[in-house]
Coordinates of C-alpha atoms in Angstrom, one line a residue:
Chain A
M1 CA 64.5 168.9 72.1
T2 CA 62.9 170.8 74.9
V3 CA 63.1 170.4 78.6
P4 CA 59.9 169.0 80.1
N5 CA 58.1 171.2 82.6
E6 CA 58.4 168.5 85.3
H7 CA 62.1 168.8 85.2
L8 CA 61.9 172.6 85.8
L9 CA 59.5 172.0 88.7
F10 CA 61.8 169.3 90.3
L11 CA 64.8 171.6 90.0
A12 CA 62.8 174.4 91.6
A13 CA 61.7 172.1 94.4
I14 CA 65.3 171.0 95.0
L15 CA 66.6 174.6 95.0
F16 CA 63.9 175.6 97.5
A17 CA 64.7 172.7 99.7
I18 CA 68.4 173.6 99.6
G19 CA 67.5 177.1 100.5
V20 CA 65.4 176.2 103.5
C21 CA 68.0 173.7 104.8
G22 CA 70.7 176.4 104.3
F23 CA 68.6 178.9 106.2
F24 CA 68.3 176.7 109.2
V25 CA 71.8 175.1 109.2
R26 CA 74.1 178.0 108.4
R27 CA 75.3 180.2 111.2
N28 CA 76.9 182.9 109.1
S29 CA 74.3 185.7 108.4
I30 CA 75.6 186.3 104.9
M31 CA 75.1 182.6 104.0
V32 CA 71.6 182.8 105.5
L33 CA 70.7 185.7 103.3
L34 CA 72.2 183.7 100.3
S35 CA 69.9 180.8 101.2
V36 CA 66.9 183.2 101.0
E37 CA 68.0 184.2 97.5
L38 CA 68.0 180.6 96.6
M39 CA 64.4 180.2 97.7
L40 CA 63.4 183.3 95.7
N41 CA 65.1 181.9 92.6
A42 CA 63.3 178.6 93.1
A43 CA 60.1 180.6 93.0
N44 CA 61.2 182.4 89.8
L45 CA 61.8 179.0 88.1
T46 CA 58.3 177.9 89.1
F47 CA 56.8 181.1 87.7
L48 CA 58.5 180.4 84.3
A49 CA 57.5 176.8 84.3
G50 CA 53.9 177.8 85.1
S51 CA 53.9 180.4 82.4
R52 CA 55.0 177.7 79.9
M53 CA 52.3 175.3 81.0
H54 CA 49.6 177.8 80.6
S55 CA 50.7 179.4 77.4
T56 CA 49.3 178.6 74.0
A57 CA 50.5 179.9 70.7
A58 CA 47.4 182.1 70.4
R59 CA 47.4 183.3 74.0
P60 CA 50.8 183.6 75.8
E61 CA 50.5 183.8 79.6
L62 CA 52.9 186.5 80.6
S63 CA 52.1 187.3 84.3
G64 CA 54.5 184.6 85.4
P65 CA 57.6 186.1 83.7
I66 CA 56.6 189.6 84.8
F67 CA 56.3 188.3 88.4
A68 CA 59.7 186.7 88.1
I69 CA 61.2 190.1 87.0
F70 CA 59.7 191.8 90.0
V71 CA 60.9 189.0 92.3
I72 CA 64.5 189.5 91.0
L73 CA 64.1 193.2 92.0
V74 CA 62.7 192.3 95.4
A75 CA 65.6 189.9 96.0
A76 CA 68.1 192.5 95.0
V77 CA 66.6 195.2 97.4
E78 CA 66.3 192.7 100.2
A79 CA 70.0 191.7 99.8
G80 CA 70.9 195.3 99.8
V81 CA 69.1 196.1 103.0
G82 CA 70.2 192.8 104.6
L83 CA 73.9 193.3 103.8
A84 CA 73.7 196.9 105.0
L85 CA 72.4 195.7 108.4
V86 CA 75.1 193.0 108.5
I87 CA 77.7 195.7 108.0
A88 CA 76.1 197.9 110.7
L89 CA 76.3 195.0 113.1
F90 CA 79.8 194.0 112.1
R91 CA 81.0 197.5 113.0
R92 CA 79.7 197.0 116.5
K93 CA 80.6 193.4 117.2
Q94 CA 83.3 192.4 114.7
T95 CA 81.4 189.2 113.7
V96 CA 78.6 188.2 111.4
S97 CA 77.7 185.0 113.1
L98 CA 74.1 184.5 114.2
D99 CA 75.2 182.8 117.3
Q100 CA 76.7 186.1 118.6
L101 CA 73.3 187.8 118.3
N102 CA 72.6 187.8 122.1
E103 CA 72.1 191.4 123.1
L104 CA 68.4 191.0 123.3
G105 CA 66.4 188.9 125.7
D106 CA 65.7 188.7 129.4
Chain B
M1 CA 40.9 209.0 79.8
E2 CA 40.8 205.6 81.5
Y3 CA 44.4 206.3 82.6
W4 CA 43.4 209.5 84.4
D5 CA 40.4 207.9 86.0
G6 CA 42.8 205.3 87.4
M7 CA 45.1 207.9 88.7
K8 CA 42.2 209.7 90.4
A9 CA 41.3 206.4 92.1
I10 CA 44.8 206.0 93.5
A11 CA 45.1 209.7 94.5
P12 CA 45.6 208.9 98.2
E13 CA 48.6 206.7 97.4
L14 CA 50.0 209.4 95.1
W15 CA 49.6 212.1 97.8
L16 CA 51.4 209.9 100.2
T17 CA 54.3 209.2 97.8
G18 CA 54.5 212.9 97.1
F19 CA 54.7 213.8 100.7
A20 CA 57.3 211.1 101.4
L21 CA 59.6 212.6 98.8
L22 CA 58.8 216.1 100.1
A23 CA 59.8 215.0 103.6
L24 CA 63.1 213.8 102.2
L25 CA 63.6 217.1 100.3
V26 CA 62.8 219.2 103.3
D27 CA 65.3 217.2 105.3
L28 CA 67.9 217.8 102.6
L29 CA 67.2 221.6 102.4
T30 CA 67.3 222.1 106.2
K31 CA 70.5 219.9 106.2
G32 CA 68.9 217.5 108.7
R33 CA 69.1 220.2 111.4
N34 CA 65.4 220.8 111.8
S35 CA 63.7 217.4 112.1
R36 CA 60.6 219.0 113.7
T37 CA 59.7 220.7 110.3
V38 CA 60.0 217.3 108.6
G39 CA 57.6 215.9 111.3
Y40 CA 55.1 218.7 110.5
V41 CA 55.4 218.0 106.8
T42 CA 54.7 214.3 107.5
L43 CA 51.6 215.1 109.6
A44 CA 50.4 217.4 106.9
G45 CA 50.8 214.6 104.4
L46 CA 48.9 212.2 106.5
G47 CA 46.1 214.8 106.8
V48 CA 45.9 215.5 103.1
T49 CA 45.9 211.8 102.3
A50 CA 43.1 211.2 104.8
L51 CA 41.0 214.0 103.1
A52 CA 41.6 212.4 99.7
L53 CA 40.5 209.0 101.1
M54 CA 37.4 210.4 102.6
G55 CA 36.5 212.0 99.3
Q56 CA 36.2 208.5 97.7
S57 CA 32.9 206.8 97.8
E58 CA 32.3 204.7 94.7
R59 CA 33.8 201.3 94.3
V60 CA 36.2 201.1 91.3
T61 CA 39.1 198.9 90.1
A62 CA 42.0 201.0 89.0
F63 CA 44.4 199.6 86.3
G64 CA 42.9 196.2 86.8
M65 CA 44.9 195.8 90.0
V66 CA 43.9 198.3 92.8
E67 CA 40.5 197.7 94.4
V68 CA 39.2 201.0 95.8
D69 CA 36.5 200.0 98.3
A70 CA 35.3 200.6 101.8
F71 CA 37.2 197.6 103.2
G72 CA 40.5 199.0 102.0
R73 CA 39.6 202.5 103.2
F74 CA 39.1 201.1 106.7
F75 CA 42.6 199.9 106.8
K76 CA 44.0 202.9 105.1
L77 CA 42.5 205.3 107.5
F78 CA 43.6 203.0 110.4
T79 CA 47.1 203.2 109.1
L80 CA 47.1 207.0 108.8
A81 CA 45.7 207.4 112.3
A82 CA 48.3 205.1 113.7
L83 CA 51.1 206.8 111.8
A84 CA 50.0 210.2 113.0
V85 CA 50.4 209.0 116.6
V86 CA 53.7 207.4 115.8
C87 CA 54.9 210.7 114.4
V88 CA 53.9 212.5 117.6
F89 CA 55.7 209.8 119.6
V90 CA 58.9 210.4 117.5
M91 CA 58.6 214.2 118.0
S92 CA 58.1 214.0 121.7
D93 CA 60.6 211.3 122.4
R94 CA 63.4 213.1 124.2
R95 CA 66.1 210.6 123.2
E96 CA 65.0 210.9 119.6
R97 CA 65.8 214.5 119.1
Q98 CA 69.1 214.4 117.3
H99 CA 70.5 215.3 113.9
G100 CA 69.5 213.5 110.7
I101 CA 66.2 211.8 111.6
G102 CA 64.5 213.1 108.5
E103 CA 64.7 209.7 106.9
Y104 CA 62.7 208.3 109.8
Y105 CA 59.6 210.1 108.5
F106 CA 60.4 209.2 104.9
L107 CA 60.6 205.5 105.8
L108 CA 57.3 205.8 107.8
L109 CA 55.5 207.3 104.8
G110 CA 57.1 204.8 102.5
A111 CA 55.9 201.9 104.7
A112 CA 52.4 203.5 104.6
V113 CA 52.5 203.5 100.7
G114 CA 53.3 199.7 100.9
I115 CA 50.4 199.2 103.3
F116 CA 48.0 201.1 101.1
F117 CA 48.7 198.9 98.1
M118 CA 48.8 195.6 100.0
V119 CA 45.4 196.0 101.6
S120 CA 43.6 197.0 98.4
T121 CA 44.5 194.6 95.7
N122 CA 43.4 191.2 94.5
N123 CA 46.5 190.9 92.4
L124 CA 49.2 188.8 94.0
L125 CA 52.0 190.7 92.4
L126 CA 50.9 194.0 93.8
L127 CA 50.3 192.3 97.2
V128 CA 53.9 191.0 97.3
L129 CA 55.3 194.4 96.2
G130 CA 53.2 196.2 98.8
L131 CA 54.3 193.8 101.5
E132 CA 57.9 194.0 100.5
L133 CA 57.8 197.8 100.5
L134 CA 56.4 197.7 104.1
S135 CA 58.9 195.1 105.1
L136 CA 61.9 196.9 103.7
A137 CA 60.9 200.2 105.3
S138 CA 60.3 198.4 108.6
Y139 CA 63.8 196.7 108.5
S140 CA 65.5 200.1 108.1
L141 CA 63.3 201.6 110.8
A142 CA 64.1 198.8 113.3
G143 CA 67.8 199.4 112.8
F144 CA 67.5 203.2 112.8
H145 CA 69.9 203.7 115.7
K146 CA 72.9 202.4 114.0
G147 CA 75.2 203.0 116.9
N148 CA 73.0 200.9 119.2
K149 CA 73.9 197.2 119.3
A150 CA 70.4 196.2 120.3
S151 CA 68.8 198.1 117.5
A152 CA 71.2 196.7 114.8
E153 CA 70.7 193.2 116.1
A154 CA 66.9 193.6 116.1
A155 CA 67.0 194.8 112.5
L156 CA 69.2 191.9 111.4
K157 CA 66.9 189.3 113.0
Y158 CA 63.9 191.0 111.4
V159 CA 65.5 191.0 108.0
I160 CA 66.5 187.4 108.2
F161 CA 63.1 186.1 109.4
G162 CA 61.5 188.4 106.8
G163 CA 63.6 187.0 104.1
L164 CA 62.5 183.4 105.1
S165 CA 58.8 184.3 105.1
A166 CA 59.0 186.2 101.9
G167 CA 60.8 183.3 100.2
V168 CA 58.2 180.8 101.4
M169 CA 55.3 183.1 100.5
I170 CA 56.6 183.9 97.0
F171 CA 57.3 180.2 96.4
G172 CA 53.7 179.5 97.5
I173 CA 52.4 182.1 95.1
S174 CA 54.5 180.6 92.2
L175 CA 52.9 177.2 93.0
L176 CA 49.4 178.8 93.0
Y177 CA 50.2 180.5 89.7
G178 CA 51.4 177.2 88.2
L179 CA 48.3 175.5 89.4
T180 CA 45.8 178.1 88.2
G181 CA 47.5 180.1 85.5
T182 CA 46.6 183.4 87.0
I183 CA 47.8 185.8 89.7
D184 CA 44.5 187.4 90.2
L185 CA 42.7 186.1 93.3
A186 CA 39.1 186.7 91.9
E187 CA 39.9 184.9 88.7
M188 CA 41.6 182.1 90.6
A189 CA 38.5 181.5 92.6
T190 CA 35.9 181.6 89.9
L191 CA 37.7 180.6 86.7
G192 CA 37.4 176.9 85.6
G193 CA 37.2 174.5 82.7
E194 CA 37.7 175.9 79.2
G195 CA 40.3 173.6 77.8
L196 CA 43.4 174.6 79.9
P197 CA 43.2 173.6 83.5
R198 CA 42.8 177.1 84.8
G199 CA 41.3 178.2 88.1
L200 CA 41.1 176.5 91.5
V201 CA 38.0 174.4 90.7
S202 CA 39.6 172.0 88.3
Q203 CA 42.7 171.7 90.5
L204 CA 40.6 170.9 93.6
A205 CA 38.6 168.4 91.6
A206 CA 41.9 166.6 90.6
S207 CA 43.5 166.8 94.1
P208 CA 43.3 169.3 97.0
I209 CA 46.9 168.5 98.2
P210 CA 48.9 170.8 95.9
V211 CA 46.5 173.7 96.5
G212 CA 46.8 173.0 100.2
I213 CA 50.6 173.2 100.2
A214 CA 50.5 176.4 98.1
V215 CA 47.9 178.1 100.3
T216 CA 49.7 177.1 103.5
M217 CA 53.0 178.6 102.1
V218 CA 51.2 181.9 101.2
L219 CA 49.7 182.0 104.7
A220 CA 53.3 181.8 106.1
G221 CA 53.9 185.3 104.7
F222 CA 50.9 186.7 106.4
A223 CA 51.6 184.8 109.6
Y224 CA 55.0 186.6 109.7
K225 CA 53.4 190.1 109.3
I226 CA 50.8 189.5 112.0
S227 CA 53.4 187.6 114.1
A228 CA 51.4 184.4 114.4
V229 CA 53.0 181.1 115.6
P230 CA 55.2 179.6 114.1
F231 CA 56.5 182.8 112.5
H232 CA 56.5 184.9 115.7
F233 CA 60.2 184.3 116.8
W234 CA 61.3 187.7 115.6
T235 CA 58.6 189.6 117.6
P236 CA 60.0 189.8 121.1
D237 CA 63.6 190.6 120.0
V238 CA 62.6 193.2 117.4
Y239 CA 60.0 194.8 119.6
Q240 CA 62.6 195.1 122.4
G241 CA 65.5 196.2 120.2
A242 CA 63.8 198.7 117.9
P243 CA 63.2 202.3 119.0
T244 CA 59.9 202.4 120.8
P245 CA 58.0 204.5 118.2
V246 CA 59.0 202.0 115.6
T247 CA 57.8 199.2 117.9
T248 CA 54.5 200.9 118.1
F249 CA 54.4 201.2 114.3
L250 CA 55.2 197.4 113.9
A251 CA 52.7 196.4 116.6
V252 CA 49.8 198.5 115.3
A253 CA 50.0 199.6 111.7
S254 CA 52.1 196.7 110.3
K255 CA 50.0 194.1 112.0
A256 CA 46.7 195.6 110.9
A257 CA 48.0 195.7 107.3
G258 CA 48.9 192.0 107.5
F259 CA 45.4 191.3 108.7
G260 CA 43.8 193.5 106.0
A261 CA 45.7 191.6 103.3
L262 CA 45.0 188.2 104.9
L263 CA 41.2 189.0 105.1
R264 CA 41.1 190.1 101.5
F265 CA 43.2 187.1 100.4
L266 CA 40.9 184.6 102.1
G267 CA 37.7 186.5 101.5
V268 CA 38.2 186.9 97.7
M269 CA 39.5 183.5 97.2
F270 CA 37.2 181.3 99.4
V271 CA 34.3 183.3 100.8
R272 CA 32.9 185.8 98.4
G273 CA 29.4 185.3 97.0
D274 CA 30.5 184.3 93.5
V275 CA 32.7 181.6 94.9
Q276 CA 30.8 178.3 94.8
G277 CA 31.1 174.6 95.2
L278 CA 34.5 172.9 95.8
V279 CA 36.4 176.2 96.4
A280 CA 33.9 177.4 99.0
D281 CA 34.0 174.0 100.7
Y282 CA 37.8 174.1 100.7
G283 CA 37.6 177.5 102.3
G284 CA 36.0 175.8 105.4
Q285 CA 39.1 173.6 105.7
V286 CA 41.4 176.5 105.5
G287 CA 39.3 178.1 108.2
L288 CA 39.9 175.1 110.4
L289 CA 43.7 175.3 109.8
I290 CA 43.5 179.0 110.9
A291 CA 41.4 178.1 113.9
V292 CA 44.2 175.7 115.1
L293 CA 46.8 178.4 114.4
A294 CA 44.7 180.9 116.4
A295 CA 44.5 178.5 119.4
I296 CA 48.3 177.8 119.4
T297 CA 49.2 181.5 118.8
M298 CA 47.2 182.9 121.7
T299 CA 48.4 180.1 124.1
V300 CA 52.1 180.6 123.1
G301 CA 51.8 184.3 123.3
N302 CA 50.1 184.4 126.7
V303 CA 52.3 181.7 128.4
S304 CA 55.5 183.3 127.1
A305 CA 54.4 186.7 128.4
L306 CA 54.1 185.4 131.9
G307 CA 57.8 185.4 132.7
Q308 CA 59.0 188.6 131.0
S309 CA 60.6 191.4 132.9
S310 CA 61.0 193.8 130.0
L311 CA 57.9 195.8 129.4
K312 CA 58.4 195.9 125.6
R313 CA 59.0 192.1 125.5
L314 CA 55.9 191.6 127.5
L315 CA 53.8 193.7 125.2
A316 CA 55.4 191.9 122.2
F317 CA 54.1 188.5 123.5
S318 CA 50.8 190.2 124.3
S319 CA 50.6 191.3 120.7
V320 CA 51.3 187.7 119.6
A321 CA 48.4 186.6 121.8
H322 CA 46.2 189.3 120.3
A323 CA 47.1 188.1 116.8
G324 CA 45.6 184.8 118.0
Y325 CA 42.4 186.4 119.2
L326 CA 42.0 188.2 115.9
L327 CA 42.7 185.0 113.9
M328 CA 39.7 183.6 115.7
G329 CA 37.5 186.0 113.8
V330 CA 39.3 185.2 110.6
A331 CA 38.9 181.4 111.1
T332 CA 35.1 181.7 110.9
M333 CA 35.4 182.6 107.2
N334 CA 32.2 184.6 107.1
N335 CA 31.0 188.2 107.4
E336 CA 30.3 187.9 111.2
G337 CA 33.8 186.8 112.1
F338 CA 35.5 189.3 109.7
S339 CA 33.5 192.2 111.1
A340 CA 34.3 191.1 114.7
A341 CA 38.0 191.1 113.7
L342 CA 37.7 194.6 112.2
Y343 CA 36.1 195.9 115.4
Y344 CA 38.7 194.2 117.5
M345 CA 41.3 195.9 115.3
A346 CA 39.8 199.3 116.2
A347 CA 40.0 198.4 119.9
Y348 CA 43.5 197.2 119.4
Y349 CA 44.4 200.6 117.9
F350 CA 43.4 202.5 121.1
M351 CA 44.7 200.1 123.7
N352 CA 48.0 199.2 122.1
L353 CA 49.0 202.7 120.9
G354 CA 48.1 203.8 124.4
A355 CA 50.1 201.1 126.1
F356 CA 53.2 201.7 124.0
G357 CA 52.8 205.4 124.5
V358 CA 52.9 204.9 128.3
V359 CA 56.0 202.6 127.8
L360 CA 57.6 205.5 125.9
Y361 CA 56.7 207.8 128.7
F362 CA 58.1 205.5 131.4
E363 CA 61.3 204.9 129.3
G364 CA 61.7 208.7 129.2
V365 CA 61.4 208.7 133.0
N366 CA 63.5 205.7 133.9
G367 CA 65.8 205.2 131.0
N368 CA 64.8 201.5 130.7
D369 CA 61.7 199.5 130.3
H370 CA 61.9 197.0 133.2
I371 CA 58.8 196.3 135.1
D372 CA 60.7 196.7 138.4
S373 CA 61.5 200.3 137.5
L374 CA 57.8 201.1 137.4
K375 CA 57.5 200.6 141.2
G376 CA 55.6 203.4 142.8
L377 CA 55.1 205.5 139.7
G378 CA 51.4 205.4 140.4
R379 CA 52.1 208.1 143.1
K380 CA 54.6 210.1 141.0
A381 CA 52.7 210.1 137.7
P382 CA 49.2 209.4 138.7
L383 CA 47.4 210.4 135.5
V384 CA 49.5 208.3 133.2
S385 CA 49.4 205.4 135.5
I386 CA 45.6 205.4 135.8
V387 CA 45.4 205.6 132.0
M388 CA 47.8 202.6 131.8
V389 CA 45.4 200.6 134.0
A390 CA 42.6 201.4 131.6
F391 CA 44.7 200.0 128.7
L392 CA 45.6 196.9 130.7
V393 CA 41.9 196.3 131.6
S394 CA 41.0 196.6 127.9
L395 CA 43.9 194.3 126.8
T396 CA 42.7 191.7 129.3
G397 CA 39.2 192.1 127.9
L398 CA 37.3 193.1 131.0
P399 CA 34.3 195.5 130.9
P400 CA 33.7 198.4 130.5
T401 CA 36.2 198.8 127.7
M402 CA 36.6 198.4 123.9
G403 CA 38.6 195.2 124.4
Y404 CA 35.7 193.6 126.3
Y405 CA 33.2 194.3 123.5
G406 CA 35.7 193.2 120.8
K407 CA 36.3 190.0 122.6
F408 CA 32.6 189.5 123.1
L409 CA 32.1 189.8 119.3
L410 CA 34.9 187.4 118.5
F411 CA 33.8 184.8 121.0
T412 CA 30.2 185.0 119.7
A413 CA 31.4 184.7 116.1
A414 CA 33.4 181.6 117.0
I415 CA 30.6 179.9 118.9
D416 CA 28.0 180.7 116.2
N417 CA 30.2 179.0 113.7
G418 CA 30.6 175.8 115.6
M419 CA 34.1 176.6 117.1
T420 CA 33.1 176.5 120.8
W421 CA 36.4 174.8 121.6
L422 CA 38.2 177.8 120.2
A423 CA 36.2 180.2 122.3
V424 CA 36.9 178.1 125.4
I425 CA 40.6 178.2 124.8
A426 CA 40.4 181.9 124.2
G427 CA 38.6 182.4 127.5
L428 CA 41.2 180.4 129.4
N429 CA 43.9 182.5 127.7
S430 CA 42.2 185.7 128.8
A431 CA 42.4 184.5 132.3
I432 CA 46.1 183.8 132.0
S433 CA 46.7 187.2 130.5
L434 CA 45.2 188.8 133.6
F435 CA 48.2 187.6 135.6
Y436 CA 50.9 189.4 133.6
Y437 CA 48.9 192.5 132.8
F438 CA 48.2 193.1 136.5
R439 CA 51.8 192.6 137.4
I440 CA 52.3 196.0 135.7
A441 CA 49.4 197.5 137.6
K442 CA 50.7 196.1 140.9
A443 CA 54.2 197.5 140.3
L444 CA 52.6 200.9 139.6
F445 CA 50.3 201.2 142.5
L446 CA 51.0 198.6 145.2
E447 CA 54.8 198.9 145.6
E448 CA 57.0 201.5 147.2
P449 CA 58.9 203.9 144.9
S450 CA 62.7 203.4 145.0
D451 CA 63.5 207.1 145.0
E452 CA 61.7 210.5 145.4
S453 CA 62.5 212.1 142.0
V454 CA 59.5 213.6 140.2
P455 CA 59.3 213.0 136.5
R456 CA 59.1 215.9 134.1
T457 CA 55.7 216.1 132.3
Q458 CA 55.0 216.7 128.7
P459 CA 51.5 218.2 128.4
I460 CA 50.8 217.3 124.8
F461 CA 52.0 213.7 125.2
T462 CA 50.2 213.1 128.5
G463 CA 47.1 214.7 127.0
M464 CA 47.1 212.4 124.0
L465 CA 47.5 209.3 126.2
T466 CA 44.6 210.5 128.4
A467 CA 42.5 210.9 125.3
F468 CA 43.3 207.3 124.3
G469 CA 42.4 206.1 127.7
V470 CA 39.1 208.0 127.6
C471 CA 38.3 206.6 124.1
T472 CA 39.1 203.0 125.2
V473 CA 36.5 203.3 128.0
L474 CA 34.0 205.5 126.1
F475 CA 33.8 203.5 123.0
G476 CA 33.5 200.4 125.1
L477 CA 30.3 201.8 126.7
Y478 CA 29.0 203.5 123.6
V479 CA 29.9 201.1 120.8
S480 CA 27.6 202.2 117.9
P481 CA 29.9 204.8 116.1
I482 CA 32.8 202.3 115.6
M483 CA 30.4 199.4 115.0
Q484 CA 28.6 201.4 112.3
W485 CA 31.9 202.2 110.6
V486 CA 32.9 198.5 110.7
V487 CA 29.6 197.4 109.3
S488 CA 29.8 199.9 106.4
S489 CA 33.4 198.8 105.8
M490 CA 32.6 195.2 105.3
D491 CA 31.8 195.3 101.6
L492 CA 34.6 192.8 100.9
L493 CA 32.3 189.8 100.6
G494 CA 29.4 191.5 99.0

C-alpha cells in the first residue's frame, strides 16, 4: 500500500500553514525561526511529492529530491546564522522576545 | 573538455571566490591588525574579476545551469562597481577602523558570488542558492557591530523577515516544480504535452489558479530582496541599524541583484520569443499584478518617508519608493520597459551611492544621522553639500540629471503599454518626494548652524563623492554612453 500523492500535498500545505501562523503569532524569536523551518520542510515534502508524480520507471525525475537536499542545507545555515544573531542580541538585552526589539525607529 | 569550457565560462565567479578566500587568509596572516591590506586585496579581486568579465563576449550555458550573457554581465559589472565603492566607504569610515574587520571584506565578496550566480541562471535551484548566499552574507554584515544594540537588532529583524520570504519563495518553487516537473525556467515555459503533464502550457490549460499561487509566492522572495510592499517592513529598521557602508551595499547591490533575478525570471518564463500562446498571455496578467504592486510600493515608500527625522530611514523609504518606480518598467513585460528599468538602475547607482556616501560623511562629522544635525552644513562643507543637492535633484527626478532621464524612460514605457494610470500615480509620487528630499536641502543651506566647528576633510572621499555628483549630472545631459550599454545588454529576450 502506498501513500497517495494528494495526502503528501495536503500534509505539506498544513505544515506550511502552521509555519506561517507560527511566524506571525509567536513572539519568541527562536520559535519564529522554528516556524520558518516548518515552512521549508513543507516545501521539501512538496518537492518529493512532485518528483513522485513526474517520475516514470524509465525516466526518474530527480531534480526534486536534489532540491530538497539543498533546502535542508539552506535551512541549517539559516538556523545557524539566525541563532547566532539571537545570542548576540541576548547578550545585550537579556531577552529573545521580538516585542523587546525597539531600539530602532524614530 | 566540456568541463574546462564550463569552468572558463564561470571564471569571474571563480576569481571572486578565490579572492574571498585570499582576503580571509590575509586577515589571518596579519592577525587582523592590518585591515587596510585586506581592503586592497578585495579591491584587487574586484578589478581582476571585472577584467575576466569584460573578456567574455560569446553567449554560452555552462554546466546546463549558468547562462553567460550580456544581461548577466550588466548586473555583474554593476555589482563590482558598487562593491568597490562600498570598500572605499569601509576604508574611509573613521569609526570602522578597528581590529578584526577582515571578515567584513570576506562577507562582501561572498555576497558578490551569490549575486553573480543569481543573476545568471535559469535554474531555480541555483537561483535559490545564489539568493541565500547573498542573504546569509547580508545578515552577518548587518549585524557586524556585535556590541551595538541597534546593529544586532537590525540583523535579527533582517534574518527573521528573510527567513519568512525564503520559506514562502521556496514553497512557491516546490509548487511550480510539482506543477511542471522541471526546475528550469526555459523548459517550464516551452515544454508541453508528451504524455506526462509537464510544462506550464498544459497546467494553464487546465486551470491558471495553481500557477498563479505558485508564481505569486515566488515573487514574494524577489519582493523581499528589492524591498517592495508588502515585504518592505525590514527596510527602514535594517537600513538604520546596519553600519552605513553595509546599508549602501543593501540599497544598491543587493537591490539590483533582486531586480536582475526578477527580470530574468519573468523574461525567460513569460516574455521571451519562444514563449507562445497561453503562457505569454498569462505573462500579461502577471505584469498587471506587478503594476499594482508598483503603484502601492511607490506610494507607501514616499508617504512614509515624509515624516522621518533619521536620514538613513528617510533614504530607506526613498529606496522603497524607487523599487516601485523600477517595478513600473518590469510591469510592462517587454523589451522597452526592461531596458528602461536597466537604465534607471544605472542612474540609481550614481545617485544612491552618492547620497549614502554623503550620509556617511555627515555621520563622521556629527556622530548621528538626524536631519536636524545637518543645519548649516552648507556653509561649513560647501562642496559635499552642493553634491548632495545634485543627488537629491536626481532622486526626485528633475532635469538635468540621470534620474530625470531614467524616469522619463520608465514613464514612456508605462504609457506605451497602456498603463497611463500607473504613470499618473508615479508622477504624483515624484511630487510628494520633492517635499522630503528638499527638507534635507533646506536644512543644509537655509538654516543657521548650531555651532562653529569646522569638519575635517578627507580628500579621497570628498573627491569620489564629487565625481559621483558630476556623473549624475553629466550622464543626465549626455545619455548615449549608458544608453548604448543598456541596449547592448538587453539580450535576455532575444
